[in-house]
Every structure is written in C-alpha cells, then in structure tokens.
PDB file of C-alpha atoms (C1' of nucleotides) in Angstrom:
ATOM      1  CA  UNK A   1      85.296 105.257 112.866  1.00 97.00           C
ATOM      2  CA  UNK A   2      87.232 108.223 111.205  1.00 98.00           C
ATOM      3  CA  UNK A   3      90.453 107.702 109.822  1.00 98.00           C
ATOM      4  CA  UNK A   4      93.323 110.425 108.668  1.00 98.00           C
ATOM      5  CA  UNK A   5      96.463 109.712 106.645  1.00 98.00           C
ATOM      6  CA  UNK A   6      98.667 112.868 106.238  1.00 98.00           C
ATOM      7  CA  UNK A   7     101.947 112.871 105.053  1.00 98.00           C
ATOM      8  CA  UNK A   8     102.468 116.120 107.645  1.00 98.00           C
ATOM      9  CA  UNK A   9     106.628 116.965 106.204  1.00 97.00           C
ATOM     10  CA  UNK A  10     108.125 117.757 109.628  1.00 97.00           C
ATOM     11  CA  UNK A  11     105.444 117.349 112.272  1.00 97.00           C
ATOM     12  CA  UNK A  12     107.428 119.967 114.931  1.00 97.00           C
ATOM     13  CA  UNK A  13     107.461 123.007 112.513  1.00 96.00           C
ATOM     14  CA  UNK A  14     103.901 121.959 111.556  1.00 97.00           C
ATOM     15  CA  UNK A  15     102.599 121.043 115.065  1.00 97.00           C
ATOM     16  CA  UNK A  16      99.665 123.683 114.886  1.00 97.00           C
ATOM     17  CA  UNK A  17      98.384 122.699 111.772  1.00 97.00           C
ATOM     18  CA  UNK A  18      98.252 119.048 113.131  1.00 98.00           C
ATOM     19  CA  UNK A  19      96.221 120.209 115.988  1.00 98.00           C
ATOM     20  CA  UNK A  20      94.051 122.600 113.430  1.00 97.00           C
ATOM     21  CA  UNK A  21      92.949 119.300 111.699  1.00 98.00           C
ATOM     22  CA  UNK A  22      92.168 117.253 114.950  1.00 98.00           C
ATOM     23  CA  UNK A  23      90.246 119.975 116.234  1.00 98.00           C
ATOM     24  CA  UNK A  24      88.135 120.487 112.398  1.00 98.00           C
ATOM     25  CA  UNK A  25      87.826 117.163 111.830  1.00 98.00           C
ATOM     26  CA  UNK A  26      88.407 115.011 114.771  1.00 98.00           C
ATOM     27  CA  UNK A  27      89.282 111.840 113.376  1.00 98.00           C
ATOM     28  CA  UNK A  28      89.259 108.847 115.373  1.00 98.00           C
ATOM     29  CA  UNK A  29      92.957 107.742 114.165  1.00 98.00           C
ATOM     30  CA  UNK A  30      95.518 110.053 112.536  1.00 98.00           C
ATOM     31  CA  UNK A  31      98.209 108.676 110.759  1.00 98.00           C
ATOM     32  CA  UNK A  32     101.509 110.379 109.891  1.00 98.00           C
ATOM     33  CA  UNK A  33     104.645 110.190 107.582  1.00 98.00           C
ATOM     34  CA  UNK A  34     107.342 112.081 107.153  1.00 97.00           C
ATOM     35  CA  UNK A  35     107.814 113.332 111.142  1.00 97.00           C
ATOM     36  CA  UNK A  36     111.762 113.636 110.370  1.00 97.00           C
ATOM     37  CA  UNK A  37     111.584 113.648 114.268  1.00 96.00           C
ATOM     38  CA  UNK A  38     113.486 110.871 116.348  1.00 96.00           C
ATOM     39  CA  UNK A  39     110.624 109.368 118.745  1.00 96.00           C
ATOM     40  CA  UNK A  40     112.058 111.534 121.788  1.00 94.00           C
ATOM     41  CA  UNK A  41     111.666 114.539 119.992  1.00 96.00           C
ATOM     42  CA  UNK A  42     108.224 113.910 118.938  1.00 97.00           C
ATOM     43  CA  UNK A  43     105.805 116.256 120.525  1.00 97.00           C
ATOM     44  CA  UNK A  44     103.601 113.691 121.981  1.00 97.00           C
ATOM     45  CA  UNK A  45     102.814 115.798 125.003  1.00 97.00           C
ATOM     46  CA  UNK A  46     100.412 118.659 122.967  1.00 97.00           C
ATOM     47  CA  UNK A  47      99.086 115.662 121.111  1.00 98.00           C
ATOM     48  CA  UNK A  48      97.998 113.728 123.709  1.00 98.00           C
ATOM     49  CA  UNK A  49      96.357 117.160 125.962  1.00 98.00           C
ATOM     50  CA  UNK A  50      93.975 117.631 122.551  1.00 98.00           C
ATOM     51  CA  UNK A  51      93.303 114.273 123.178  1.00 98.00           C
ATOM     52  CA  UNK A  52      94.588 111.539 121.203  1.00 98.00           C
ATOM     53  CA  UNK A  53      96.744 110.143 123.882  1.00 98.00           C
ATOM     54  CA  UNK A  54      97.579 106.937 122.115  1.00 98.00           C
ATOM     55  CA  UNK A  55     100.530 107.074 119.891  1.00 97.00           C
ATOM     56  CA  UNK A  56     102.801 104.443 118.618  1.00 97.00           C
ATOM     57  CA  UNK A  57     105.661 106.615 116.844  1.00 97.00           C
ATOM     58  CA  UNK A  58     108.928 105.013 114.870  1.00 97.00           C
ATOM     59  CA  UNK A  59     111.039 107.941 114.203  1.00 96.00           C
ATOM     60  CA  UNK A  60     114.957 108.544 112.485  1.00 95.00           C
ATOM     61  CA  UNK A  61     116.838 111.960 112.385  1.00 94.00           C
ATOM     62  CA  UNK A  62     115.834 114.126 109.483  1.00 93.00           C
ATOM     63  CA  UNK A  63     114.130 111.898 107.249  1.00 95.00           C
ATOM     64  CA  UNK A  64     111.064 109.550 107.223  1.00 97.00           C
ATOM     65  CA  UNK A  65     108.863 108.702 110.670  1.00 97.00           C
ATOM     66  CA  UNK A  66     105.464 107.455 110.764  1.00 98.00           C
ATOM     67  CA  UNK A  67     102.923 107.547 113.739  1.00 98.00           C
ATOM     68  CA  UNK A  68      99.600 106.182 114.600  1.00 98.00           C
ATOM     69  CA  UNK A  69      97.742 108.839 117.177  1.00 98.00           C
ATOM     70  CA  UNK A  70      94.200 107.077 118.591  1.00 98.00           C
ATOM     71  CA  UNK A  71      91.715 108.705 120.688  1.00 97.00           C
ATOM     72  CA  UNK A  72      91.086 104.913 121.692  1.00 96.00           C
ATOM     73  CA  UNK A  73      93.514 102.471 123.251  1.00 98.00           C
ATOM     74  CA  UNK A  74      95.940 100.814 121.063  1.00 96.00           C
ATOM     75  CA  UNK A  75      97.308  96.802 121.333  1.00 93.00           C
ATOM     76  CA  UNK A  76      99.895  94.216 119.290  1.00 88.00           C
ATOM     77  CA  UNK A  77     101.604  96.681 117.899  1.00 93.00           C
ATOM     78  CA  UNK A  78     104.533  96.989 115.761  1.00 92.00           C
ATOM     79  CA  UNK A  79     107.176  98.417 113.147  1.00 93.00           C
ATOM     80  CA  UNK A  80     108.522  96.482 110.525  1.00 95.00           C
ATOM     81  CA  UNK A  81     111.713  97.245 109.575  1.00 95.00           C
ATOM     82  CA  UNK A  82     111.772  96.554 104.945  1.00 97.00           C
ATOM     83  CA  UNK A  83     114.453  95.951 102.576  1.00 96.00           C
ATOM     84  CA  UNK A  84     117.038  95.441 105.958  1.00 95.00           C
ATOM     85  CA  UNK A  85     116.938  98.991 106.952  1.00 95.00           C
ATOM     86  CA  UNK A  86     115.931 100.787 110.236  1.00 94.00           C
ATOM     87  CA  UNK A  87     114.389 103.801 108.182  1.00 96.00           C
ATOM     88  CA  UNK A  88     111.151 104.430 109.979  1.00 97.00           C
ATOM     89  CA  UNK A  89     108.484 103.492 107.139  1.00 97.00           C
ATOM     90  CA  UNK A  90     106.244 101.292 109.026  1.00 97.00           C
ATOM     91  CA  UNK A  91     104.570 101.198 112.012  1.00 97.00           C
ATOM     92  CA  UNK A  92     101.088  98.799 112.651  1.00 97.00           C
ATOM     93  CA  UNK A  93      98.711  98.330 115.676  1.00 97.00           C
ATOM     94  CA  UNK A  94      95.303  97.265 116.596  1.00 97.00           C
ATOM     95  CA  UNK A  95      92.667  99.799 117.917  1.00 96.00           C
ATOM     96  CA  UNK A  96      91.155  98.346 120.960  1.00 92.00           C
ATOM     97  CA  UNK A  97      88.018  96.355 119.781  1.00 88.00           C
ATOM     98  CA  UNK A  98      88.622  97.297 116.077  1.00 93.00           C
ATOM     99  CA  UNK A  99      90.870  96.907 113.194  1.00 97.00           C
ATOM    100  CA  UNK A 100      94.212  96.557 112.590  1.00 97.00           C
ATOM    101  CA  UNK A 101      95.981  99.468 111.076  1.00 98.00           C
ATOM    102  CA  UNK A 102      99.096  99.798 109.131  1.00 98.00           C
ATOM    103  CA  UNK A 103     100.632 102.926 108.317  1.00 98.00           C
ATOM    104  CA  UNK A 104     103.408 103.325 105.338  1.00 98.00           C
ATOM    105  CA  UNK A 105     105.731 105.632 103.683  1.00 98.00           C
ATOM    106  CA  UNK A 106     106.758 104.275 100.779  1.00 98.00           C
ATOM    107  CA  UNK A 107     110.403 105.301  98.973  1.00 97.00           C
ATOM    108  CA  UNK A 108     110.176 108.126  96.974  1.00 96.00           C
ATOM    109  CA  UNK A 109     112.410 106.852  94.149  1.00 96.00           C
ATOM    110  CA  UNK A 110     114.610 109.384  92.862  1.00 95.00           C
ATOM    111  CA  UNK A 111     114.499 110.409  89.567  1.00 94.00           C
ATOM    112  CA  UNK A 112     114.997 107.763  86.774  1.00 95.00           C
ATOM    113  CA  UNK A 113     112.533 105.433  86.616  1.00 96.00           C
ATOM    114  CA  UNK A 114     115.187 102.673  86.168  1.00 95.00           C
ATOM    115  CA  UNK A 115     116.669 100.250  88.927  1.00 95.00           C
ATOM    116  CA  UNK A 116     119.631  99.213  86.869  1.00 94.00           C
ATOM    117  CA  UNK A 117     120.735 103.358  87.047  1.00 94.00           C
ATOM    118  CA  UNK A 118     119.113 104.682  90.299  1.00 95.00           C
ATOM    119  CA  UNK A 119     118.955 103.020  93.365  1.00 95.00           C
ATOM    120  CA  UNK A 120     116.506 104.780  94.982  1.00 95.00           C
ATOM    121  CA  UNK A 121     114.003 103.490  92.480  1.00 96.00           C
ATOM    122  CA  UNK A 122     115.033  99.757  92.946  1.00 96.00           C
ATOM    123  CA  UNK A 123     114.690 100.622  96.400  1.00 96.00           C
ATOM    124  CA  UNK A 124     111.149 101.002  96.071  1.00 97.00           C
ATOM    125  CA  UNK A 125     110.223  98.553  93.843  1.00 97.00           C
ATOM    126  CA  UNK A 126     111.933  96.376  96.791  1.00 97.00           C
ATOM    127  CA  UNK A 127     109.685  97.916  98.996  1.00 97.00           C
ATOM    128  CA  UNK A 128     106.637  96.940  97.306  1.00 98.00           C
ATOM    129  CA  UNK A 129     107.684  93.883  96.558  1.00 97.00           C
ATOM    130  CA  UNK A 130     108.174  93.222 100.424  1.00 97.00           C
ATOM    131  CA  UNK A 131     105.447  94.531 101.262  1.00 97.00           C
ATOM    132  CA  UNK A 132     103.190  92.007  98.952  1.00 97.00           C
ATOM    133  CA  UNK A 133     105.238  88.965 100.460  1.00 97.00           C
ATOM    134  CA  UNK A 134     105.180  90.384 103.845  1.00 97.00           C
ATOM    135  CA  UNK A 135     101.140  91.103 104.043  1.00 96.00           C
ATOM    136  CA  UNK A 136     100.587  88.193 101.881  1.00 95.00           C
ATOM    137  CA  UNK A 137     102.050  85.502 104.168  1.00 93.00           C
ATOM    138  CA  UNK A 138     101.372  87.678 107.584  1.00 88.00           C
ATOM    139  CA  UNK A 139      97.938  88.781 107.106  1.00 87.00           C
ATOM    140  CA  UNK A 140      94.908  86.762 106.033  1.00 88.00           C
ATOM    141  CA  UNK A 141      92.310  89.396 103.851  1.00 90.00           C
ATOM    142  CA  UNK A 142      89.724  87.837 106.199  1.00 94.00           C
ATOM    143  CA  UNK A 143      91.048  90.021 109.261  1.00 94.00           C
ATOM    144  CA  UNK A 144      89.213  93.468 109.145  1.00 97.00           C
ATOM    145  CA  UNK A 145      92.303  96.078 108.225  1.00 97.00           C
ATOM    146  CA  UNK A 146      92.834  98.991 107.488  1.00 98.00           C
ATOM    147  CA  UNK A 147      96.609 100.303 105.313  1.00 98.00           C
ATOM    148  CA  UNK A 148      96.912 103.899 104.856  1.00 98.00           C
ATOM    149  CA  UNK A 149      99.682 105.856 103.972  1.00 98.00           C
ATOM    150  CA  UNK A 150     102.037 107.822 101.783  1.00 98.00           C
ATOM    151  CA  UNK A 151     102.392 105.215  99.174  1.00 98.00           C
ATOM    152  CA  UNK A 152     104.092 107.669  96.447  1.00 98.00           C
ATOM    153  CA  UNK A 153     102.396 105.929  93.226  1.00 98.00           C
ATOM    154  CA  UNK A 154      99.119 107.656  91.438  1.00 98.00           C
ATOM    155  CA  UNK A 155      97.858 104.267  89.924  1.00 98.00           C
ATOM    156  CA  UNK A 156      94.644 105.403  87.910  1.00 98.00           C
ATOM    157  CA  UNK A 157      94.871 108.001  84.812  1.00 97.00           C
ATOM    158  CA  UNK A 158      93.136 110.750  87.129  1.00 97.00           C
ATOM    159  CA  UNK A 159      95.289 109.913  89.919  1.00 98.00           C
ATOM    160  CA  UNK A 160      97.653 112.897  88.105  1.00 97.00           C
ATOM    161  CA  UNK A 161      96.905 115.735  86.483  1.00 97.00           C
ATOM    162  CA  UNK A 162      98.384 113.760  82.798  1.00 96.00           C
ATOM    163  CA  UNK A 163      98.793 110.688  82.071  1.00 96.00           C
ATOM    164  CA  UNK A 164     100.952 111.615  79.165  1.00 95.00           C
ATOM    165  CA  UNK A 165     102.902 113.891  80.807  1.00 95.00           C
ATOM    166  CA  UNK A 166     103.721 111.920  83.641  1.00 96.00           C
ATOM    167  CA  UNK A 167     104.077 107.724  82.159  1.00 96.00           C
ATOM    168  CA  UNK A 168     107.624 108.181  82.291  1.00 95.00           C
ATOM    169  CA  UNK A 169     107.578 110.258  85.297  1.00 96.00           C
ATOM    170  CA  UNK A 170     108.155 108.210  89.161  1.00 97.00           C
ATOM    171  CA  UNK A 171     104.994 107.804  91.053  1.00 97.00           C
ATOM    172  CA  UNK A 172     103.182 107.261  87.736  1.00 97.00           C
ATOM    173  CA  UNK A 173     104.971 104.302  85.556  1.00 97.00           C
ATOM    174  CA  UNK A 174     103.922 101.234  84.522  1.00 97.00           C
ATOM    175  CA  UNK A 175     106.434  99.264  86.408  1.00 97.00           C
ATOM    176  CA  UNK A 176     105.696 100.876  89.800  1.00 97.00           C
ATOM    177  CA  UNK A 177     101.187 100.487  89.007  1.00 97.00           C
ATOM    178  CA  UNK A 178     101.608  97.048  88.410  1.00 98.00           C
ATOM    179  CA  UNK A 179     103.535  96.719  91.846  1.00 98.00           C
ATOM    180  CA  UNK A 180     101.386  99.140  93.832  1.00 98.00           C
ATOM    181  CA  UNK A 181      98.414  96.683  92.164  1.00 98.00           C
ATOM    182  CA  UNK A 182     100.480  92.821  93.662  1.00 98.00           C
ATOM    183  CA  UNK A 183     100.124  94.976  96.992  1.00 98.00           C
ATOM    184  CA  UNK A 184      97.100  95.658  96.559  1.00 98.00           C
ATOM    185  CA  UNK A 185      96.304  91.707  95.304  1.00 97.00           C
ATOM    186  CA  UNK A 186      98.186  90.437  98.609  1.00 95.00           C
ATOM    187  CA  UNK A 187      95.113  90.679 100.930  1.00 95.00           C
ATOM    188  CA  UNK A 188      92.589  91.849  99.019  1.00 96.00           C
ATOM    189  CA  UNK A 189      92.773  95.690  99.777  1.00 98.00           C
ATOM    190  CA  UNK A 190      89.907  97.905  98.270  1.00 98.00           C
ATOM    191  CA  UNK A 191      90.790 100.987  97.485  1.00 98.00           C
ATOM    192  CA  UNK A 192      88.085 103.142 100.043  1.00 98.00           C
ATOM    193  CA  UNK A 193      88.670 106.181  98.564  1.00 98.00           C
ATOM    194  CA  UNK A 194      87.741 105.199  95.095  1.00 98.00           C
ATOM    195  CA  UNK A 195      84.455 103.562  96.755  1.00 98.00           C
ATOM    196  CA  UNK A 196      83.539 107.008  97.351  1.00 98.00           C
ATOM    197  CA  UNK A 197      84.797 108.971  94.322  1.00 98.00           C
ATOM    198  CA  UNK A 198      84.389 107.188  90.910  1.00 97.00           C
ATOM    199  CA  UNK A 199      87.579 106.697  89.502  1.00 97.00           C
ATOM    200  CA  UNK A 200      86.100 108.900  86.482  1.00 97.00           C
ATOM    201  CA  UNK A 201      87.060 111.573  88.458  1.00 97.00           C
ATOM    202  CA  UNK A 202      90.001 113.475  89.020  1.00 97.00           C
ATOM    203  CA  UNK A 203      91.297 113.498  92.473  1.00 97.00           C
ATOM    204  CA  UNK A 204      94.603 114.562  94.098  1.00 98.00           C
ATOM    205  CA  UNK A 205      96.558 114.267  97.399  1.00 98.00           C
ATOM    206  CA  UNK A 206      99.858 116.171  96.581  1.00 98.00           C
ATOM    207  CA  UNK A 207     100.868 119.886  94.777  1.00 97.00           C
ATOM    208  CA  UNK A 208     104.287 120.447  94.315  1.00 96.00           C
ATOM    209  CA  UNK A 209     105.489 123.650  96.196  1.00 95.00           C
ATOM    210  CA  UNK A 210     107.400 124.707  93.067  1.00 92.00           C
ATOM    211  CA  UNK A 211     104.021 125.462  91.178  1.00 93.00           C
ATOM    212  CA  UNK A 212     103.635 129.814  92.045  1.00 91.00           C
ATOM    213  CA  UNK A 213     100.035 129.464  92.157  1.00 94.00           C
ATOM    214  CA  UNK A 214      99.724 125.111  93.412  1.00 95.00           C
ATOM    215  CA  UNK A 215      95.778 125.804  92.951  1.00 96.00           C
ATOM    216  CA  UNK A 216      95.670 127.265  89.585  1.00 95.00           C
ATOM    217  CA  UNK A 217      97.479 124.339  87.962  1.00 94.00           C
ATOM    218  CA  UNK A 218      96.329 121.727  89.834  1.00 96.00           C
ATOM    219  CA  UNK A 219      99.275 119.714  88.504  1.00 96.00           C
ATOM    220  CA  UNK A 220      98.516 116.942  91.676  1.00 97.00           C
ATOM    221  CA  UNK A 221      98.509 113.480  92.039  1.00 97.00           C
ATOM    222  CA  UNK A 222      97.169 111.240  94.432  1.00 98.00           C
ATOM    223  CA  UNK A 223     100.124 109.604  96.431  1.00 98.00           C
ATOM    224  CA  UNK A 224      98.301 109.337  99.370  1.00 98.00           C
ATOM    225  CA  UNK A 225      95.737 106.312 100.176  1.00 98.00           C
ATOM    226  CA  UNK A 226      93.359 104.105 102.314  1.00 98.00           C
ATOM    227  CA  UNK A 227      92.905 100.870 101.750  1.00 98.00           C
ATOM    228  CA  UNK A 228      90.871  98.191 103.828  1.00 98.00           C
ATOM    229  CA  UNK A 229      90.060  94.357 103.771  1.00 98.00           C
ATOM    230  CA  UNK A 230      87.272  93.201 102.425  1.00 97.00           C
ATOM    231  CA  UNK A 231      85.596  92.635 106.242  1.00 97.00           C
ATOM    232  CA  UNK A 232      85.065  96.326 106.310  1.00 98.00           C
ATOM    233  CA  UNK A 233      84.160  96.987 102.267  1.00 98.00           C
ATOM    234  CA  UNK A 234      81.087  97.599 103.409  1.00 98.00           C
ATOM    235  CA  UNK A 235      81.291 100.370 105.992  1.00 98.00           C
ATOM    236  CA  UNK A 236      83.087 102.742 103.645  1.00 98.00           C
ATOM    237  CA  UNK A 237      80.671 105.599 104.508  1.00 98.00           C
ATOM    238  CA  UNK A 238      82.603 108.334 102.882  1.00 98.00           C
ATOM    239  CA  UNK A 239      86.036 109.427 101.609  1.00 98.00           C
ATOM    240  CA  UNK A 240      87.624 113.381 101.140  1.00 98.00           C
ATOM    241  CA  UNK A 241      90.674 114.912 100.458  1.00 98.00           C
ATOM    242  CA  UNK A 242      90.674 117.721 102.509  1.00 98.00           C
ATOM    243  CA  UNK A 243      92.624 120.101  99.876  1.00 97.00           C
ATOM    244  CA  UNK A 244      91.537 123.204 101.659  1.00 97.00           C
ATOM    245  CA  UNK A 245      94.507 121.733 104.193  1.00 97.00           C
ATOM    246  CA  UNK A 246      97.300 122.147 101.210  1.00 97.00           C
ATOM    247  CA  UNK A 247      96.672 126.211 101.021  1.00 96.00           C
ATOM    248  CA  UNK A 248      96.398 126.479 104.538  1.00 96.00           C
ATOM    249  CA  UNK A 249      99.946 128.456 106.545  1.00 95.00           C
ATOM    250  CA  UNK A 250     103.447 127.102 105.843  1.00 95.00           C
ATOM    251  CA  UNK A 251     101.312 124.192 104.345  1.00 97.00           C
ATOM    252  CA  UNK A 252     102.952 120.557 103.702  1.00 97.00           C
ATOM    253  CA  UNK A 253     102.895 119.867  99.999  1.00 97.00           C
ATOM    254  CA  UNK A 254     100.156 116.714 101.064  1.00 98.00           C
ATOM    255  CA  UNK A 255      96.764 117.345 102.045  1.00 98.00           C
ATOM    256  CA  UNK A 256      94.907 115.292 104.493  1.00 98.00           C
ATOM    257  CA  UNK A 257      93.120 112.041 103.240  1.00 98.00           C
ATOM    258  CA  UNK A 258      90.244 110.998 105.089  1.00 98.00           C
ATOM    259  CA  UNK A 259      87.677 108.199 105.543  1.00 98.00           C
ATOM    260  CA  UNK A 260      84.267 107.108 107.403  1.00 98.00           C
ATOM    261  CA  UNK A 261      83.607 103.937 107.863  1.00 98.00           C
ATOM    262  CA  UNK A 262      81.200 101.642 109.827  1.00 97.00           C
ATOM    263  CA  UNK A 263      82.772  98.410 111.464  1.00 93.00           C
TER     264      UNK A 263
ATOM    265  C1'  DA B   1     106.691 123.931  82.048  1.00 96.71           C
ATOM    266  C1'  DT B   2     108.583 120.142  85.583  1.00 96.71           C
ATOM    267  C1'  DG B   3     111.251 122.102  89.014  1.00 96.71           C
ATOM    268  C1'  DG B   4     110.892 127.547  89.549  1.00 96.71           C
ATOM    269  C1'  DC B   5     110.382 125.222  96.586  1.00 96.71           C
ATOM    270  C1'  DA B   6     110.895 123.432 101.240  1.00 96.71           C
ATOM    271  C1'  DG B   7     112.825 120.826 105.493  1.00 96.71           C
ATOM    272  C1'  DG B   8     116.624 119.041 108.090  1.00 96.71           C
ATOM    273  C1'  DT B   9     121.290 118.707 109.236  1.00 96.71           C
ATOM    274  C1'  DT B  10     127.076 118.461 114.190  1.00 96.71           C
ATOM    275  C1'  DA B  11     124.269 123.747 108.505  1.00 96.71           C
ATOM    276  C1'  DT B  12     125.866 128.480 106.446  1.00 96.71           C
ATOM    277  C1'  DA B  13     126.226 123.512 101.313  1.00 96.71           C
ATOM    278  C1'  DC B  14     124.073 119.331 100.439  1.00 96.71           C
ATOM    279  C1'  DC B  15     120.821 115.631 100.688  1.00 96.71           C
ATOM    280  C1'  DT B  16     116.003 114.481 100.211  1.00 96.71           C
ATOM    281  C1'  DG B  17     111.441 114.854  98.429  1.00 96.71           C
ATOM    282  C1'  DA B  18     108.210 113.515  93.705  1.00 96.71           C
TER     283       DA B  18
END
DNA sequence: ATGGCAGGTTATACCTGA
C-alpha cells in the first residue's frame, strides 16, 4: 500500500498539481490539509474521474480542511471535532480490508512560543494534548494504523535546517517535542519515515515561500509525517519526500510525503 | 537573515500560515 500526506494550501487553485502527483506517483491513499474549501466546493468530481473515487472530506471556509482520497473503498469513518471547535483538522476512516487511517492538521501556533501570551500556541499544545488522551483511550496500538498529517513540529535536530536558530522558534521548541513525543507514546506510533531515513540525516517537508531562491537555502523543516502502529512496523518498505513537488508551478510551500508499506 | 511571500475573504485591507 502507498500512502501520501500533502499539506496541498488551497486544493482548487492547486487542483492540477494534485492530479500531477496521482498520476507520477499513484498512491494508494492521498491525504490532504489545508483544502480552505467547504466540502461542497471541493472538487471531488476531477478527483474521482483520475480515479480515487473514495473521499471522506471535512471542510470550513478559508482556512483548514483535511481529506482522505482512496482508490479502494472506505468504512467507519469519521471527524473529530478537538479543543470544542468545528475547525476541520481531523478526519479518520478504514480502507476496506486494511488499516485505519487518521489524517491531522495540527495548529500552527502563532508566533510566541508562550501560552500565557498567545493563544494560538496554547491552542496547540491543547491539541496535542487531546490528541494523546483521545488516541490513548480510543485506540489500542495493537490495531494496525496508520496517522499522517501536517503535524507543524520538526522534533529531531535535522528535522530543521538549525537547531540553534530555531529552539526558540514554533514548530521546533522543547515544550511542543515533548508533546508531539506523549502523541507519539499514546499508541505506540513509529515514526515510518525515520525507518527509512536515519535520523542522522537531514530531511525536510516545508520551505518558506519568503526564501528568493527556497532551494539554495534549504532553510526547511519537516512538519509533515507518517506514523503507524506497531502491527505494520514491519512493512515500512520505503519512505520519500518528494521535494521535486515544492519547485514545481505555483507550488504549495509543503512537499509531498510518501510511504510503502506491506500489510 | 527570518520574513523578504502566498491564499482566502461578503476583498480592494486583514487574517492566517510557520
């Protein structure tokens, strides 16, 4: 089974890009985040004729939206709604005769790294902290999933291009690591993509589009993730970041993540 | 040297991203 997380930022102007990467890489289940498309406005119909018919979508005006597309049937799904709002983060559902996949888009966070000051930050670290209760209780690590998503936290030192640079930075302090790890804790998530590519080695998801040449100073960081239970540890066959995707046309600022795995 | 950009919106300024 191939799976694709791509945090796509506005999946209508970017439509032909999304269909560019189905057709190059054709991924049993694509993941999205950041639509900003309300579910009706959601182009389901061009999606569907390349031929990943099955789409659970959870959508809001302007911001947010997540989507599961499946070349295979889908079951039991839902969206969780986190931290009492109807924001589109979430969305989960069972391929037919194979695992159960959640798809997130964690809070950005603002600014400050400080929840007393900015509430966007506590926001996340709400988030997190929901989302460790929530799959902890829900979810037993002995059920083959799979969580993917924008997550918005580099955890390891070459998860960003400096470590220095960016401890007091969001997405790479200490406070929001040791959340991202009790998530990780809560059912016993591997990290696939670190299976594949020793954490020794640098490896991004996301280049700002302020950088004039995003390539050249690879100032990334990997925001973007698959994680699966420990059922399936052992069919992670292999694990990219397709980067060539970030210079590609009126690019999104992520690149595709994507993983192999044998269930 | 992070913000210099980018997307969406009852737009033509402001919020959000990270």
């Amino acid at each position: 089974m191939r799976i694709v997380t791509w945090n796509i930022n506005s999946v209508r102007l970017r439509l032909p890009l999304v269909l560019r990467l189905l057709q190059e890489m054709q991924p049993d289940v694509l993941c999205l985040q950041e639509t900003k498309a309300l579910v009706d406005v959601f182009p389901t119909g061009p999606l569907a004729e390349a031929g990943w018919s099955h789409q659970l979508v959870a959508g809001m005006k302007g911001y947010n939206g997540v989507a599961i597309l499946s070349r295979l049937p889908i079951e039991e799904t839902v969206s969780r709604e986190f931290c009492g709002r109807t924001d589109a983060r979430h969305v989960a559902a069972r391929i037919d005769g194979g695992p159960e996949v959640h798809n997130f888009y964690v809070p950005a966070g603002g600014d400050v790294p400080d929840p007393a000051v900015n509430d966007k930050f506590a926001h996340k670290l709400d988030f997190l902290a929901e989302m460790t209760q929530w799959l902890g209780t829900e979810r037993s690590p002995d059920h083959p999933m799979i969580l993917v998503g924008d997550l918005n936290i580099a955890p390891l030192e070459t998860d960003v291009w400096s470590h220095k640079q960016l401890l007091n930075v969001v997405s790479h302090t200490p406070v929001e690591v040791e959340a991202l790890d009790k998530v990780q804790a809560s059912a016993g998530w591997i990290d696939a993509v670190r299976k594949i590519v020793p954490p020794e080695e640098r490896l991004y998801s996301w280049w700002s589009y302020r950088a004039k040449d995003w390539s050249a100073a690879d100032k990334g960081r990997r925001l973007d993730h698959v994680w699966v239970t420990p059922p399936l540890d052992g069919g992670i066959r292999h694990a990219e970041v397709i980067r060539d995707a970030r210079g590609w046309e009126k690019a999104s600022d992520h690149a595709p993540v994507v993983v192999d795995l044998d269930l």
